[in-house]
Amino acid sequence: MARKLPMVHCRVCGEEIDRNIDPEGQKWLMTSKNYFYHRKCYDNWKKAQLDDDEQYIDLIYDFIVRDLKESYDWWVCEAQRKKFIKENKMTNKGILFALKYFYEIKKGDWKKGHGGIGIIPFIYNESCAYWAARERQSEGLIKEIERQMREATERPKVRVKKKEKKKKVVDFSVLDNLEDDE
């Protein structure tokens, strides 16, 4: 006798999901433990999340690598980005456009940042004013830039690999020392 699975609720629409009728999960899915969704609800919810600020995180790093053609220290950048969002009430989108403003428009020097994005608090408000003025001048400019950046990220992502440190191998034998003594 098969074990009867309990009823669960879709996290989007709230309707019940009977896992006993569809045991293979063709009409529902579980993304993580106890997070159940109807497939259609989940797909629609994911599409709606594309406008979320989190999507700009990949665009920030993609901008640094592809457009600026520079390397960065991921740990430093992430710590700085999270600090800016938490303490200064900035957004990932604002950080991305501040980077574009400083390095493309103002022609800032990436080398002075030592692989981080520490310039952001100093130029964020100036950048916001610049992009707001540009948007007023030509409506839709920001949307066009965002569209172009999304298309660019659809290309394969560039991953920066860590350099492996070579271990020094010391080759010696106890017998070598014994022969020298004799």
PDB file of N, CA, C and O in Angstrom, residues 83-116:
ATOM      1  N   LYS A  83      26.921  46.465   1.959  1.00  0.00           N
ATOM      2  CA  LYS A  83      26.989  47.570   2.913  1.00  0.00           C
ATOM      3  C   LYS A  83      26.271  48.800   2.362  1.00  0.00           C
ATOM      4  O   LYS A  83      25.527  49.467   3.079  1.00  0.00           O
ATOM      5  N   PHE A  84      26.474  49.103   1.087  1.00  0.00           N
ATOM      6  CA  PHE A  84      25.826  50.261   0.473  1.00  0.00           C
ATOM      7  C   PHE A  84      24.306  50.107   0.499  1.00  0.00           C
ATOM      8  O   PHE A  84      23.584  51.058   0.780  1.00  0.00           O
ATOM      9  N   ILE A  85      23.839  48.909   0.229  1.00  0.00           N
ATOM     10  CA  ILE A  85      22.397  48.667   0.200  1.00  0.00           C
ATOM     11  C   ILE A  85      21.810  48.765   1.604  1.00  0.00           C
ATOM     12  O   ILE A  85      20.761  49.376   1.808  1.00  0.00           O
ATOM     13  N   LYS A  86      22.501  48.193   2.582  1.00  0.00           N
ATOM     14  CA  LYS A  86      21.987  48.168   3.950  1.00  0.00           C
ATOM     15  C   LYS A  86      22.085  49.524   4.635  1.00  0.00           C
ATOM     16  O   LYS A  86      21.104  50.015   5.194  1.00  0.00           O
ATOM     17  N   GLU A  87      23.249  50.137   4.598  1.00  0.00           N
ATOM     18  CA  GLU A  87      23.473  51.363   5.363  1.00  0.00           C
ATOM     19  C   GLU A  87      23.071  52.636   4.615  1.00  0.00           C
ATOM     20  O   GLU A  87      22.565  53.567   5.213  1.00  0.00           O
ATOM     21  N   ASN A  88      23.313  52.675   3.322  1.00  0.00           N
ATOM     22  CA  ASN A  88      23.071  53.903   2.565  1.00  0.00           C
ATOM     23  C   ASN A  88      21.770  53.884   1.783  1.00  0.00           C
ATOM     24  O   ASN A  88      21.492  54.813   1.027  1.00  0.00           O
ATOM     25  N   LYS A  89      21.015  52.801   1.903  1.00  0.00           N
ATOM     26  CA  LYS A  89      19.720  52.673   1.229  1.00  0.00           C
ATOM     27  C   LYS A  89      19.850  52.825  -0.287  1.00  0.00           C
ATOM     28  O   LYS A  89      19.021  53.443  -0.944  1.00  0.00           O
ATOM     29  N   MET A  90      20.917  52.277  -0.855  1.00  0.00           N
ATOM     30  CA  MET A  90      21.109  52.287  -2.301  1.00  0.00           C
ATOM     31  C   MET A  90      20.463  51.039  -2.884  1.00  0.00           C
ATOM     32  O   MET A  90      20.068  50.133  -2.166  1.00  0.00           O
ATOM     33  N   THR A  91      20.357  51.003  -4.209  1.00  0.00           N
ATOM     34  CA  THR A  91      19.826  49.830  -4.898  1.00  0.00           C
ATOM     35  C   THR A  91      20.905  49.275  -5.811  1.00  0.00           C
ATOM     36  O   THR A  91      21.845  49.979  -6.186  1.00  0.00           O
ATOM     37  N   ASN A  92      20.750  48.012  -6.187  1.00  0.00           N
ATOM     38  CA  ASN A  92      21.693  47.400  -7.124  1.00  0.00           C
ATOM     39  C   ASN A  92      21.644  48.118  -8.472  1.00  0.00           C
ATOM     40  O   ASN A  92      22.665  48.319  -9.114  1.00  0.00           O
ATOM     41  N   LYS A  93      20.449  48.507  -8.878  1.00  0.00           N
ATOM     42  CA  LYS A  93      20.298  49.249 -10.133  1.00  0.00           C
ATOM     43  C   LYS A  93      21.042  50.581 -10.042  1.00  0.00           C
ATOM     44  O   LYS A  93      21.754  50.969 -10.973  1.00  0.00           O
ATOM     45  N   GLY A  94      20.906  51.268  -8.926  1.00  0.00           N
ATOM     46  CA  GLY A  94      21.593  52.539  -8.731  1.00  0.00           C
ATOM     47  C   GLY A  94      23.104  52.372  -8.730  1.00  0.00           C
ATOM     48  O   GLY A  94      23.836  53.206  -9.279  1.00  0.00           O
ATOM     49  N   ILE A  95      23.583  51.286  -8.126  1.00  0.00           N
ATOM     50  CA  ILE A  95      25.023  51.009  -8.104  1.00  0.00           C
ATOM     51  C   ILE A  95      25.531  50.764  -9.521  1.00  0.00           C
ATOM     52  O   ILE A  95      26.565  51.292  -9.917  1.00  0.00           O
ATOM     53  N   LEU A  96      24.778  49.974 -10.289  1.00  0.00           N
ATOM     54  CA  LEU A  96      25.171  49.705 -11.667  1.00  0.00           C
ATOM     55  C   LEU A  96      25.259  50.997 -12.478  1.00  0.00           C
ATOM     56  O   LEU A  96      26.251  51.248 -13.170  1.00  0.00           O
ATOM     57  N   PHE A  97      24.240  51.837 -12.382  1.00  0.00           N
ATOM     58  CA  PHE A  97      24.239  53.072 -13.163  1.00  0.00           C
ATOM     59  C   PHE A  97      25.276  54.065 -12.640  1.00  0.00           C
ATOM     60  O   PHE A  97      25.813  54.857 -13.413  1.00  0.00           O
ATOM     61  N   ALA A  98      25.600  54.017 -11.364  1.00  0.00           N
ATOM     62  CA  ALA A  98      26.672  54.870 -10.837  1.00  0.00           C
ATOM     63  C   ALA A  98      28.023  54.429 -11.410  1.00  0.00           C
ATOM     64  O   ALA A  98      28.860  55.263 -11.756  1.00  0.00           O
ATOM     65  N   LEU A  99      28.218  53.109 -11.516  1.00  0.00           N
ATOM     66  CA  LEU A  99      29.446  52.598 -12.122  1.00  0.00           C
ATOM     67  C   LEU A  99      29.535  53.017 -13.587  1.00  0.00           C
ATOM     68  O   LEU A  99      30.587  53.453 -14.060  1.00  0.00           O
ATOM     69  N   LYS A 100      28.425  52.885 -14.310  1.00  0.00           N
ATOM     70  CA  LYS A 100      28.411  53.308 -15.712  1.00  0.00           C
ATOM     71  C   LYS A 100      28.726  54.796 -15.821  1.00  0.00           C
ATOM     72  O   LYS A 100      29.496  55.211 -16.688  1.00  0.00           O
ATOM     73  N   TYR A 101      28.139  55.576 -14.937  1.00  0.00           N
ATOM     74  CA  TYR A 101      28.366  57.026 -14.959  1.00  0.00           C
ATOM     75  C   TYR A 101      29.838  57.360 -14.705  1.00  0.00           C
ATOM     76  O   TYR A 101      30.455  58.110 -15.451  1.00  0.00           O
ATOM     77  N   PHE A 102      30.395  56.772 -13.666  1.00  0.00           N
ATOM     78  CA  PHE A 102      31.752  57.126 -13.276  1.00  0.00           C
ATOM     79  C   PHE A 102      32.795  56.638 -14.278  1.00  0.00           C
ATOM     80  O   PHE A 102      33.718  57.365 -14.624  1.00  0.00           O
ATOM     81  N   TYR A 103      32.650  55.393 -14.745  1.00  0.00           N
ATOM     82  CA  TYR A 103      33.698  54.824 -15.589  1.00  0.00           C
ATOM     83  C   TYR A 103      33.499  55.080 -17.083  1.00  0.00           C
ATOM     84  O   TYR A 103      34.480  55.143 -17.816  1.00  0.00           O
ATOM     85  N   GLU A 104      32.266  55.243 -17.544  1.00  0.00           N
ATOM     86  CA  GLU A 104      32.049  55.505 -18.962  1.00  0.00           C
ATOM     87  C   GLU A 104      31.890  56.989 -19.263  1.00  0.00           C
ATOM     88  O   GLU A 104      32.443  57.475 -20.236  1.00  0.00           O
ATOM     89  N   ILE A 105      31.147  57.703 -18.441  1.00  0.00           N
ATOM     90  CA  ILE A 105      30.883  59.121 -18.708  1.00  0.00           C
ATOM     91  C   ILE A 105      32.016  59.994 -18.175  1.00  0.00           C
ATOM     92  O   ILE A 105      32.557  60.819 -18.895  1.00  0.00           O
ATOM     93  N   LYS A 106      32.381  59.792 -16.902  1.00  0.00           N
ATOM     94  CA  LYS A 106      33.420  60.613 -16.267  1.00  0.00           C
ATOM     95  C   LYS A 106      34.837  60.093 -16.532  1.00  0.00           C
ATOM     96  O   LYS A 106      35.798  60.738 -16.142  1.00  0.00           O
ATOM     97  N   LYS A 107      34.940  58.923 -17.143  1.00  0.00           N
ATOM     98  CA  LYS A 107      36.239  58.302 -17.475  1.00  0.00           C
ATOM     99  C   LYS A 107      37.125  58.101 -16.244  1.00  0.00           C
ATOM    100  O   LYS A 107      38.303  58.413 -16.242  1.00  0.00           O
ATOM    101  N   GLY A 108      36.534  57.573 -15.166  1.00  0.00           N
ATOM    102  CA  GLY A 108      37.279  57.289 -13.946  1.00  0.00           C
ATOM    103  C   GLY A 108      38.279  56.155 -14.150  1.00  0.00           C
ATOM    104  O   GLY A 108      38.171  55.373 -15.095  1.00  0.00           O
ATOM    105  N   ASP A 109      39.241  56.059 -13.270  1.00  0.00           N
ATOM    106  CA  ASP A 109      40.297  55.056 -13.357  1.00  0.00           C
ATOM    107  C   ASP A 109      39.981  53.889 -12.428  1.00  0.00           C
ATOM    108  O   ASP A 109      39.937  54.048 -11.200  1.00  0.00           O
ATOM    109  N   TRP A 110      39.776  52.709 -13.015  1.00  0.00           N
ATOM    110  CA  TRP A 110      39.437  51.511 -12.229  1.00  0.00           C
ATOM    111  C   TRP A 110      40.574  51.107 -11.306  1.00  0.00           C
ATOM    112  O   TRP A 110      40.348  50.596 -10.216  1.00  0.00           O
ATOM    113  N   LYS A 111      41.790  51.333 -11.705  1.00  0.00           N
ATOM    114  CA  LYS A 111      42.963  50.908 -10.923  1.00  0.00           C
ATOM    115  C   LYS A 111      42.989  51.564  -9.535  1.00  0.00           C
ATOM    116  O   LYS A 111      43.477  50.977  -8.586  1.00  0.00           O
ATOM    117  N   LYS A 112      42.463  52.753  -9.415  1.00  0.00           N
ATOM    118  CA  LYS A 112      42.474  53.451  -8.125  1.00  0.00           C
ATOM    119  C   LYS A 112      41.546  52.789  -7.107  1.00  0.00           C
ATOM    120  O   LYS A 112      41.672  53.010  -5.920  1.00  0.00           O
ATOM    121  N   GLY A 113      40.611  51.975  -7.582  1.00  0.00           N
ATOM    122  CA  GLY A 113      39.665  51.312  -6.692  1.00  0.00           C
ATOM    123  C   GLY A 113      40.188  50.024  -6.095  1.00  0.00           C
ATOM    124  O   GLY A 113      39.534  49.423  -5.249  1.00  0.00           O
ATOM    125  N   HIS A 114      41.363  49.561  -6.522  1.00  0.00           N
ATOM    126  CA  HIS A 114      41.989  48.343  -6.005  1.00  0.00           C
ATOM    127  C   HIS A 114      41.055  47.130  -6.073  1.00  0.00           C
ATOM    128  O   HIS A 114      40.981  46.351  -5.128  1.00  0.00           O
ATOM    129  N   GLY A 115      40.328  47.001  -7.190  1.00  0.00           N
ATOM    130  CA  GLY A 115      39.475  45.839  -7.397  1.00  0.00           C
ATOM    131  C   GLY A 115      38.134  45.901  -6.699  1.00  0.00           C
ATOM    132  O   GLY A 115      37.391  44.934  -6.701  1.00  0.00           O
ATOM    133  N   GLY A 116      37.767  47.043  -6.126  1.00  0.00           N
ATOM    134  CA  GLY A 116      36.498  47.187  -5.426  1.00  0.00           C
ATOM    135  C   GLY A 116      35.637  48.284  -6.038  1.00  0.00           C
ATOM    136  O   GLY A 116      36.001  48.911  -7.026  1.00  0.00           O
TER     137      GLY A 116
END
